PDB file of C-alpha atoms in Angstrom:
ATOM      1  CA  MET A  12     -30.996  30.673  35.299  1.00 49.00           C
ATOM      2  CA  ALA A  13     -28.621  27.805  34.577  1.00 58.00           C
ATOM      3  CA  ALA A  14     -26.294  26.726  37.363  1.00 67.00           C
ATOM      4  CA  ASP A  15     -22.768  28.074  37.133  1.00 77.00           C
ATOM      5  CA  PRO A  16     -20.791  25.277  35.432  1.00 74.00           C
ATOM      6  CA  THR A  17     -17.482  26.819  36.475  1.00 75.00           C
ATOM      7  CA  ALA A  18     -18.202  25.733  40.057  1.00 73.00           C
ATOM      8  CA  SER A  19     -17.877  22.058  39.067  1.00 72.00           C
ATOM      9  CA  PRO A  20     -14.734  20.068  38.218  1.00 75.00           C
ATOM     10  CA  SER A  21     -14.175  20.332  34.485  1.00 83.00           C
ATOM     11  CA  PHE A  22     -12.170  19.028  31.547  1.00 90.00           C
ATOM     12  CA  ASP A  23     -10.053  21.702  29.857  1.00 94.00           C
ATOM     13  CA  LEU A  24     -10.836  21.383  26.134  1.00 96.00           C
ATOM     14  CA  GLY A  25      -8.561  24.231  25.060  1.00 95.00           C
ATOM     15  CA  PRO A  26      -9.153  27.588  23.326  1.00 97.00           C
ATOM     16  CA  LEU A  27     -11.322  28.341  20.352  1.00 97.00           C
ATOM     17  CA  HIS A  28      -9.413  29.747  17.390  1.00 97.00           C
ATOM     18  CA  GLY A  29      -8.590  33.401  18.008  1.00 96.00           C
ATOM     19  CA  ASN A  30      -8.036  32.835  21.753  1.00 95.00           C
ATOM     20  CA  GLN A  31     -11.013  35.009  22.755  1.00 96.00           C
ATOM     21  CA  TRP A  32     -12.848  32.042  24.252  1.00 97.00           C
ATOM     22  CA  HIS A  33     -11.740  29.001  26.242  1.00 97.00           C
ATOM     23  CA  GLN A  34     -13.865  25.871  26.337  1.00 96.00           C
ATOM     24  CA  TYR A  35     -14.531  23.358  29.079  1.00 95.00           C
ATOM     25  CA  ALA A  36     -16.783  20.391  29.827  1.00 90.00           C
ATOM     26  CA  THR A  37     -18.109  19.517  33.275  1.00 86.00           C
ATOM     27  CA  SER A  38     -16.680  16.218  34.445  1.00 77.00           C
ATOM     28  CA  HIS A  39     -19.940  14.786  35.791  1.00 71.00           C
ATOM     29  CA  ILE A  40     -22.260  15.217  32.771  1.00 69.00           C
ATOM     30  CA  GLY A  41     -19.986  16.554  30.039  1.00 78.00           C
ATOM     31  CA  GLN A  42     -21.821  19.896  29.742  1.00 85.00           C
ATOM     32  CA  LEU A  43     -19.874  22.126  27.346  1.00 91.00           C
ATOM     33  CA  TYR A  44     -19.395  25.773  28.272  1.00 94.00           C
ATOM     34  CA  TYR A  45     -17.294  28.690  27.105  1.00 95.00           C
ATOM     35  CA  VAL A  46     -15.443  31.328  29.125  1.00 96.00           C
ATOM     36  CA  ASN A  47     -14.548  34.742  27.702  1.00 96.00           C
ATOM     37  CA  ARG A  48     -10.836  35.124  28.408  1.00 95.00           C
ATOM     38  CA  ALA A  49     -11.054  38.918  28.681  1.00 95.00           C
ATOM     39  CA  THR A  50     -14.100  39.240  30.958  1.00 95.00           C
ATOM     40  CA  GLY A  51     -14.349  35.836  32.650  1.00 94.00           C
ATOM     41  CA  ALA A  52     -18.025  35.602  31.651  1.00 94.00           C
ATOM     42  CA  TRP A  53     -19.251  32.094  30.823  1.00 93.00           C
ATOM     43  CA  SER A  54     -21.855  30.870  28.348  1.00 92.00           C
ATOM     44  CA  LEU A  55     -23.468  27.541  27.547  1.00 90.00           C
ATOM     45  CA  ALA A  56     -24.211  28.764  24.020  1.00 89.00           C
ATOM     46  CA  ILE A  57     -21.640  28.392  21.266  1.00 92.00           C
ATOM     47  CA  PRO A  58     -20.068  31.837  20.759  1.00 94.00           C
ATOM     48  CA  GLN A  59     -21.211  33.642  17.640  1.00 92.00           C
ATOM     49  CA  GLY A  60     -19.100  32.814  14.620  1.00 92.00           C
ATOM     50  CA  TYR A  61     -18.033  29.432  15.981  1.00 94.00           C
ATOM     51  CA  GLU A  62     -21.130  27.477  15.008  1.00 90.00           C
ATOM     52  CA  ASP A  63     -20.529  24.158  13.270  1.00 88.00           C
ATOM     53  CA  ASN A  64     -20.861  23.766   9.516  1.00 84.00           C
ATOM     54  CA  PRO A  65     -21.940  20.512   7.822  1.00 75.00           C
ATOM     55  CA  ASN A  66     -18.756  20.582   5.731  1.00 80.00           C
ATOM     56  CA  ASP A  67     -16.454  20.938   8.739  1.00 88.00           C
ATOM     57  CA  THR A  68     -13.871  18.292   9.512  1.00 91.00           C
ATOM     58  CA  TRP A  69     -13.171  17.009  13.006  1.00 94.00           C
ATOM     59  CA  ALA A  70      -9.971  15.465  14.360  1.00 94.00           C
ATOM     60  CA  LEU A  71      -9.576  13.197  17.369  1.00 94.00           C
ATOM     61  CA  ASP A  72      -7.129  14.839  19.801  1.00 93.00           C
ATOM     62  CA  PRO A  73      -4.550  12.196  20.809  1.00 91.00           C
ATOM     63  CA  SER A  74      -3.097  14.449  23.528  1.00 91.00           C
ATOM     64  CA  LYS A  75      -6.183  14.103  25.730  1.00 89.00           C
ATOM     65  CA  SER A  76      -6.845  11.278  28.177  1.00 87.00           C
ATOM     66  CA  TRP A  77     -10.550  11.439  27.256  1.00 89.00           C
ATOM     67  CA  PRO A  78     -12.184  11.187  23.807  1.00 90.00           C
ATOM     68  CA  GLN A  79     -12.227  14.680  22.296  1.00 94.00           C
ATOM     69  CA  TRP A  80     -12.879  15.715  18.687  1.00 94.00           C
ATOM     70  CA  THR A  81     -11.840  19.206  17.580  1.00 96.00           C
ATOM     71  CA  ASN A  82     -13.244  21.217  14.683  1.00 96.00           C
ATOM     72  CA  THR A  83     -10.284  22.065  12.454  1.00 96.00           C
ATOM     73  CA  ARG A  84     -11.928  25.299  11.268  1.00 96.00           C
ATOM     74  CA  THR A  85     -13.057  26.821  14.578  1.00 96.00           C
ATOM     75  CA  GLY A  86     -11.180  24.916  17.265  1.00 97.00           C
ATOM     76  CA  ARG A  87     -14.449  23.981  18.979  1.00 96.00           C
ATOM     77  CA  SER A  88     -14.326  20.587  20.686  1.00 95.00           C
ATOM     78  CA  VAL A  89     -16.908  17.947  21.554  1.00 92.00           C
ATOM     79  CA  LEU A  90     -16.777  14.734  23.579  1.00 90.00           C
ATOM     80  CA  ILE A  91     -18.944  12.631  21.252  1.00 84.00           C
ATOM     81  CA  ASP A  92     -17.774  11.684  17.744  1.00 84.00           C
ATOM     82  CA  PRO A  93     -19.621  14.126  15.414  1.00 83.00           C
ATOM     83  CA  ASN A  94     -19.186  11.738  12.483  1.00 78.00           C
ATOM     84  CA  PRO A  95     -19.760   8.245  13.845  1.00 70.00           C
ATOM     85  CA  PRO A  96     -19.035   5.455  11.372  1.00 65.00           C
ATOM     86  CA  LEU A  97     -21.981   4.261   9.327  1.00 59.00           C
ATOM     87  CA  THR A  98     -23.428   0.878  10.147  1.00 60.00           C
ATOM     88  CA  ASN A  99     -24.019  -1.761   7.511  1.00 80.00           C
ATOM     89  CA  THR A 100     -21.129  -0.970   5.197  1.00 90.00           C
ATOM     90  CA  TYR A 101     -18.924  -3.586   3.608  1.00 94.00           C
ATOM     91  CA  LEU A 102     -16.482  -3.079   6.494  1.00 94.00           C
ATOM     92  CA  ASP A 103     -18.930  -5.033   8.674  1.00 91.00           C
ATOM     93  CA  ASP A 104     -18.384  -8.130   6.539  1.00 93.00           C
ATOM     94  CA  LEU A 105     -15.691 -10.348   8.052  1.00 92.00           C
ATOM     95  CA  GLY A 106     -14.505 -11.667   4.689  1.00 93.00           C
ATOM     96  CA  VAL A 107     -14.071  -8.183   3.242  1.00 95.00           C
ATOM     97  CA  LYS A 108     -12.418  -6.969   6.427  1.00 93.00           C
ATOM     98  CA  ALA A 109      -9.925  -9.838   6.388  1.00 94.00           C
ATOM     99  CA  GLY A 110      -9.040  -9.142   2.759  1.00 94.00           C
ATOM    100  CA  LEU A 111      -8.512  -5.451   3.463  1.00 95.00           C
ATOM    101  CA  VAL A 112      -6.273  -6.208   6.433  1.00 94.00           C
ATOM    102  CA  THR A 113      -4.098  -8.347   4.162  1.00 93.00           C
ATOM    103  CA  ILE A 114      -3.522  -5.661   1.544  1.00 93.00           C
ATOM    104  CA  GLN A 115      -3.084  -2.937   4.152  1.00 92.00           C
ATOM    105  CA  ARG A 116      -0.316  -4.936   5.786  1.00 91.00           C
ATOM    106  CA  ALA A 117       1.297  -5.850   2.469  1.00 90.00           C
ATOM    107  CA  PRO A 118       0.463  -3.125  -0.089  1.00 87.00           C
ATOM    108  CA  GLU A 119       2.826  -4.689  -2.637  1.00 86.00           C
ATOM    109  CA  SER A 120       0.641  -7.810  -2.750  1.00 88.00           C
ATOM    110  CA  HIS A 121      -0.211  -9.397  -6.099  1.00 88.00           C
ATOM    111  CA  GLU A 122      -3.391  -8.100  -7.714  1.00 87.00           C
ATOM    112  CA  HIS A 123      -5.298 -11.320  -7.013  1.00 87.00           C
ATOM    113  CA  LEU A 124      -5.151 -10.454  -3.293  1.00 91.00           C
ATOM    114  CA  TYR A 125      -6.653  -7.040  -4.059  1.00 92.00           C
ATOM    115  CA  ARG A 126      -9.468  -8.733  -5.970  1.00 91.00           C
ATOM    116  CA  ILE A 127     -10.532 -10.752  -2.912  1.00 92.00           C
ATOM    117  CA  PRO A 128     -12.001  -7.825  -0.905  1.00 94.00           C
ATOM    118  CA  MET A 129     -13.159  -6.114  -4.108  1.00 95.00           C
ATOM    119  CA  THR A 130     -15.131  -9.203  -5.100  1.00 94.00           C
ATOM    120  CA  GLY A 131     -16.719  -9.315  -1.659  1.00 95.00           C
ATOM    121  CA  ILE A 132     -17.654  -5.630  -1.798  1.00 96.00           C
ATOM    122  CA  LEU A 133     -19.253  -6.009  -5.227  1.00 96.00           C
ATOM    123  CA  GLN A 134     -21.145  -9.159  -4.255  1.00 95.00           C
ATOM    124  CA  LEU A 135     -22.588  -7.394  -1.210  1.00 94.00           C
ATOM    125  CA  ALA A 136     -23.588  -4.324  -3.234  1.00 94.00           C
ATOM    126  CA  PHE A 137     -24.901  -6.255  -6.253  1.00 94.00           C
ATOM    127  CA  PRO A 138     -26.475  -9.481  -4.902  1.00 92.00           C
ATOM    128  CA  ARG A 139     -27.604 -12.384  -7.068  1.00 90.00           C
ATOM    129  CA  SER A 140     -31.031 -12.145  -5.423  1.00 88.00           C
ATOM    130  CA  GLU A 141     -31.495  -8.854  -7.313  1.00 87.00           C
ATOM    131  CA  GLY A 142     -30.388 -10.242 -10.674  1.00 88.00           C
ATOM    132  CA  PHE A 143     -26.713  -9.286 -10.504  1.00 92.00           C
ATOM    133  CA  SER A 144     -23.631 -11.433 -10.909  1.00 93.00           C
ATOM    134  CA  VAL A 145     -19.970 -10.580 -10.383  1.00 93.00           C
ATOM    135  CA  ILE A 146     -17.677 -12.338 -12.842  1.00 89.00           C
ATOM    136  CA  ALA A 147     -13.871 -12.416 -12.880  1.00 82.00           C
ATOM    137  CA  GLU A 148     -12.485 -11.186 -16.211  1.00 67.00           C
ATOM    138  CA  THR A 149      -9.039 -12.513 -17.102  1.00 53.00           C
ATOM    139  CA  LYS A 150      -8.785 -12.458 -20.883  1.00 48.00           C
ATOM    140  CA  SER A 151      -8.780  -8.732 -21.623  1.00 48.00           C
ATOM    141  CA  GLU A 152      -5.369  -7.311 -22.512  1.00 48.00           C
ATOM    142  CA  THR A 153      -6.460  -3.824 -21.528  1.00 47.00           C
ATOM    143  CA  THR A 154      -7.983  -4.298 -18.106  1.00 44.00           C
ATOM    144  CA  ARG A 155      -5.832  -7.304 -17.200  1.00 51.00           C
ATOM    145  CA  PRO A 156      -7.434  -9.306 -14.371  1.00 43.00           C
ATOM    146  CA  GLY A 157     -10.559  -7.508 -13.186  1.00 75.00           C
ATOM    147  CA  MET A 158     -14.286  -8.000 -12.841  1.00 85.00           C
ATOM    148  CA  ILE A 159     -17.550  -7.269 -14.574  1.00 90.00           C
ATOM    149  CA  VAL A 160     -20.866  -6.784 -12.813  1.00 92.00           C
ATOM    150  CA  PHE A 161     -23.695  -8.165 -14.953  1.00 89.00           C
ATOM    151  CA  LYS A 162     -27.407  -7.491 -14.552  1.00 87.00           C
ATOM    152  CA  VAL A 163     -30.128  -9.805 -15.821  1.00 82.00           C
ATOM    153  CA  TRP A 164     -32.662  -7.847 -17.869  1.00 74.00           C
ATOM    154  CA  ALA A 165     -35.485  -8.627 -20.256  1.00 61.00           C
ATOM    155  CA  ARG A 166     -35.537  -7.442 -23.854  1.00 58.00           C
ATOM    156  CA  PRO A 167     -38.812  -6.109 -25.252  1.00 56.00           C
ATOM    157  CA  SER A 168     -39.423  -9.644 -26.525  1.00 57.00           C
ATOM    158  CA  GLU A 169     -39.050 -10.774 -22.884  1.00 59.00           C
ATOM    159  CA  THR A 170     -35.896 -12.742 -23.628  1.00 66.00           C
ATOM    160  CA  LEU A 171     -33.605 -12.666 -20.600  1.00 70.00           C
ATOM    161  CA  PHE A 172     -29.995 -11.633 -21.064  1.00 74.00           C
ATOM    162  CA  ASN A 173     -27.048 -10.263 -19.057  1.00 80.00           C
ATOM    163  CA  TYR A 174     -26.135  -6.603 -19.427  1.00 82.00           C
ATOM    164  CA  ASP A 175     -22.574  -5.617 -18.551  1.00 88.00           C
ATOM    165  CA  TYR A 176     -23.586  -3.179 -15.821  1.00 92.00           C
ATOM    166  CA  MET A 177     -20.194  -2.092 -14.476  1.00 94.00           C
ATOM    167  CA  VAL A 178     -16.639  -2.826 -15.598  1.00 93.00           C
ATOM    168  CA  VAL A 179     -14.084  -2.965 -12.791  1.00 94.00           C
ATOM    169  CA  GLY A 180     -10.325  -2.580 -13.068  1.00 92.00           C
ATOM    170  CA  CYS A 181      -8.500  -3.773  -9.951  1.00 91.00           C
ATOM    171  CA  LYS A 182      -4.805  -2.928  -9.513  1.00 91.00           C
ATOM    172  CA  ASN A 183      -2.317  -2.998  -6.676  1.00 90.00           C
ATOM    173  CA  ASN A 184      -0.576   0.138  -5.435  1.00 89.00           C
ATOM    174  CA  ASN A 185       2.063  -0.037  -8.169  1.00 89.00           C
ATOM    175  CA  HIS A 186      -0.526   1.587 -10.445  1.00 91.00           C
ATOM    176  CA  THR A 187      -2.244   4.971 -10.355  1.00 93.00           C
ATOM    177  CA  ILE A 188      -5.783   5.894 -11.260  1.00 94.00           C
ATOM    178  CA  PRO A 189      -4.811   8.461 -13.959  1.00 93.00           C
ATOM    179  CA  ASN A 190      -2.591   5.889 -15.674  1.00 91.00           C
ATOM    180  CA  THR A 191      -5.377   3.304 -15.607  1.00 92.00           C
ATOM    181  CA  GLU A 192      -8.205   5.475 -16.952  1.00 93.00           C
ATOM    182  CA  LEU A 193      -7.321   4.943 -20.616  1.00 91.00           C
ATOM    183  CA  GLN A 194      -7.400   1.176 -20.152  1.00 91.00           C
ATOM    184  CA  LEU A 195     -10.850   1.390 -18.575  1.00 92.00           C
ATOM    185  CA  TYR A 196     -12.090   3.761 -21.281  1.00 92.00           C
ATOM    186  CA  GLU A 197     -11.071   1.355 -24.036  1.00 91.00           C
ATOM    187  CA  VAL A 198     -13.106  -1.398 -22.395  1.00 90.00           C
ATOM    188  CA  VAL A 199     -16.274   0.571 -21.562  1.00 90.00           C
ATOM    189  CA  ALA A 200     -16.296   2.190 -25.009  1.00 88.00           C
ATOM    190  CA  ASP A 201     -16.373  -1.305 -26.470  1.00 86.00           C
ATOM    191  CA  THR A 202     -19.326  -2.431 -24.343  1.00 82.00           C
ATOM    192  CA  ILE A 203     -21.579  -4.926 -26.086  1.00 73.00           C
ATOM    193  CA  ASN A 204     -24.817  -4.030 -24.336  1.00 76.00           C
ATOM    194  CA  ASP A 205     -27.609  -2.603 -26.472  1.00 75.00           C
ATOM    195  CA  VAL A 206     -27.554   0.933 -25.096  1.00 77.00           C
ATOM    196  CA  LYS A 207     -23.756   1.279 -25.249  1.00 85.00           C
ATOM    197  CA  SER A 208     -23.745   2.634 -21.692  1.00 89.00           C
ATOM    198  CA  VAL A 209     -21.986   1.166 -18.676  1.00 93.00           C
ATOM    199  CA  TYR A 210     -20.546   2.146 -15.325  1.00 94.00           C
ATOM    200  CA  GLY A 211     -16.845   1.840 -14.552  1.00 95.00           C
ATOM    201  CA  LEU A 212     -14.782   1.515 -11.405  1.00 96.00           C
ATOM    202  CA  ILE A 213     -11.038   1.628 -10.877  1.00 96.00           C
ATOM    203  CA  GLN A 214      -9.312   0.404  -7.740  1.00 95.00           C
ATOM    204  CA  CYS A 215      -5.615   1.208  -7.449  1.00 94.00           C
ATOM    205  CA  GLY A 216      -4.222   0.174  -4.104  1.00 94.00           C
ATOM    206  CA  LEU A 217      -6.766   1.414  -1.566  1.00 95.00           C
ATOM    207  CA  ASP A 218      -8.220   4.174  -3.770  1.00 96.00           C
ATOM    208  CA  PHE A 219     -11.520   3.996  -5.677  1.00 95.00           C
ATOM    209  CA  GLN A 220     -12.774   6.114  -8.588  1.00 96.00           C
ATOM    210  CA  PHE A 221     -16.185   5.628 -10.211  1.00 96.00           C
ATOM    211  CA  TYR A 222     -17.054   6.459 -13.840  1.00 95.00           C
ATOM    212  CA  LYS A 223     -19.864   6.198 -16.318  1.00 92.00           C
ATOM    213  CA  TYR A 224     -19.822   5.828 -20.094  1.00 93.00           C
ATOM    214  CA  GLU A 225     -23.048   7.177 -21.572  1.00 87.00           C
ATOM    215  CA  ASN A 226     -23.901   8.782 -24.926  1.00 85.00           C
ATOM    216  CA  SER A 227     -20.270   8.240 -25.960  1.00 88.00           C
ATOM    217  CA  GLN A 228     -19.137  10.381 -23.017  1.00 90.00           C
ATOM    218  CA  PHE A 229     -16.702   9.004 -20.435  1.00 93.00           C
ATOM    219  CA  GLN A 230     -16.804  10.908 -17.157  1.00 92.00           C
ATOM    220  CA  LYS A 231     -15.919  10.598 -13.490  1.00 93.00           C
ATOM    221  CA  LEU A 232     -18.561  10.157 -10.810  1.00 90.00           C
ATOM    222  CA  GLY A 233     -17.373  12.007  -7.719  1.00 88.00           C
ATOM    223  CA  GLY A 234     -13.783  12.067  -6.580  1.00 91.00           C
ATOM    224  CA  VAL A 235     -11.194   9.568  -5.438  1.00 94.00           C
ATOM    225  CA  MET A 236     -12.272   7.706  -2.298  1.00 94.00           C
ATOM    226  CA  HIS A 237     -10.305   5.545   0.127  1.00 95.00           C
ATOM    227  CA  ILE A 238     -11.670   2.033   0.450  1.00 95.00           C
ATOM    228  CA  VAL A 239     -11.428   2.118   4.273  1.00 94.00           C
ATOM    229  CA  ASN A 240     -11.409   5.758   5.366  1.00 93.00           C
ATOM    230  CA  ASP A 241     -14.257   6.707   2.989  1.00 93.00           C
ATOM    231  CA  ALA A 242     -16.252   3.481   3.297  1.00 92.00           C
ATOM    232  CA  GLY A 243     -19.501   5.373   3.859  1.00 89.00           C
ATOM    233  CA  ASP A 244     -19.026   7.448   0.699  1.00 90.00           C
ATOM    234  CA  VAL A 245     -18.055   4.370  -1.321  1.00 93.00           C
ATOM    235  CA  GLN A 246     -21.128   2.557  -0.002  1.00 91.00           C
ATOM    236  CA  ARG A 247     -23.408   5.444  -1.002  1.00 86.00           C
ATOM    237  CA  MET A 248     -21.891   5.558  -4.489  1.00 90.00           C
ATOM    238  CA  LEU A 249     -22.406   1.820  -4.939  1.00 93.00           C
ATOM    239  CA  GLU A 250     -26.032   2.242  -3.889  1.00 87.00           C
ATOM    240  CA  TYR A 251     -26.415   5.124  -6.350  1.00 86.00           C
ATOM    241  CA  VAL A 252     -24.984   3.061  -9.207  1.00 89.00           C
ATOM    242  CA  LYS A 253     -27.285   0.146  -8.427  1.00 88.00           C
ATOM    243  CA  ALA A 254     -30.345   2.412  -8.212  1.00 81.00           C
ATOM    244  CA  HIS A 255     -29.642   4.173 -11.543  1.00 81.00           C
ATOM    245  CA  PRO A 256     -29.208   1.690 -14.419  1.00 84.00           C
ATOM    246  CA  LEU A 257     -28.020   3.541 -17.506  1.00 81.00           C
ATOM    247  CA  TRP A 258     -30.498   1.943 -19.891  1.00 69.00           C
ATOM    248  CA  LEU A 259     -33.623   3.348 -18.186  1.00 53.00           C
TER     249      LEU A 259
END
């Protein structure tokens, strides 16, 4: 039988939702345990109905002097971050990080300052070593200053050429994604690549939204993501776009 954890000094993690159970963690090894508030009985097992769900969200509790994350659905707490940040995202790049710090501190910055971290993110996701190139686009009256990701490909005759792989509209926080969609649509619908299909991406402030234009249909890919808070999701979407060219 397991040793009684209530005999050891413990951290008080607070009640589970419903107040039937109170949760603690032993101070020497961080063993979580639960005490029934009506009977005083303790259990190392998570009480039935309070099990974690993959879609749950967790919040760091700033009122504690130790690191504690609490499940917003059940009230269950843990001492180790249940959603540690992904490694190897664009946030690990010092140039991108510096650019993001600039626009976070001064959100009213000119759009060229927003394009600095965006360019870095795209160059990391679509490297020249894999046949991609990221080109600044300044002449379009619809996108205004933005970028295009090109991909070198071979025609059936084996002639090399650049496909416009993804069109990027980059705006500061004076613009909104819904108000920018029509501008992006007009550009992707006018794509000059052979298959008339291309990905799209809008950045407005710190928000990202991906799109694709295929078979004359313009549609969103996923939802709006925050360039910093949702870096892992943005990274996965960039990897998806790179792995799924629309002409294959």
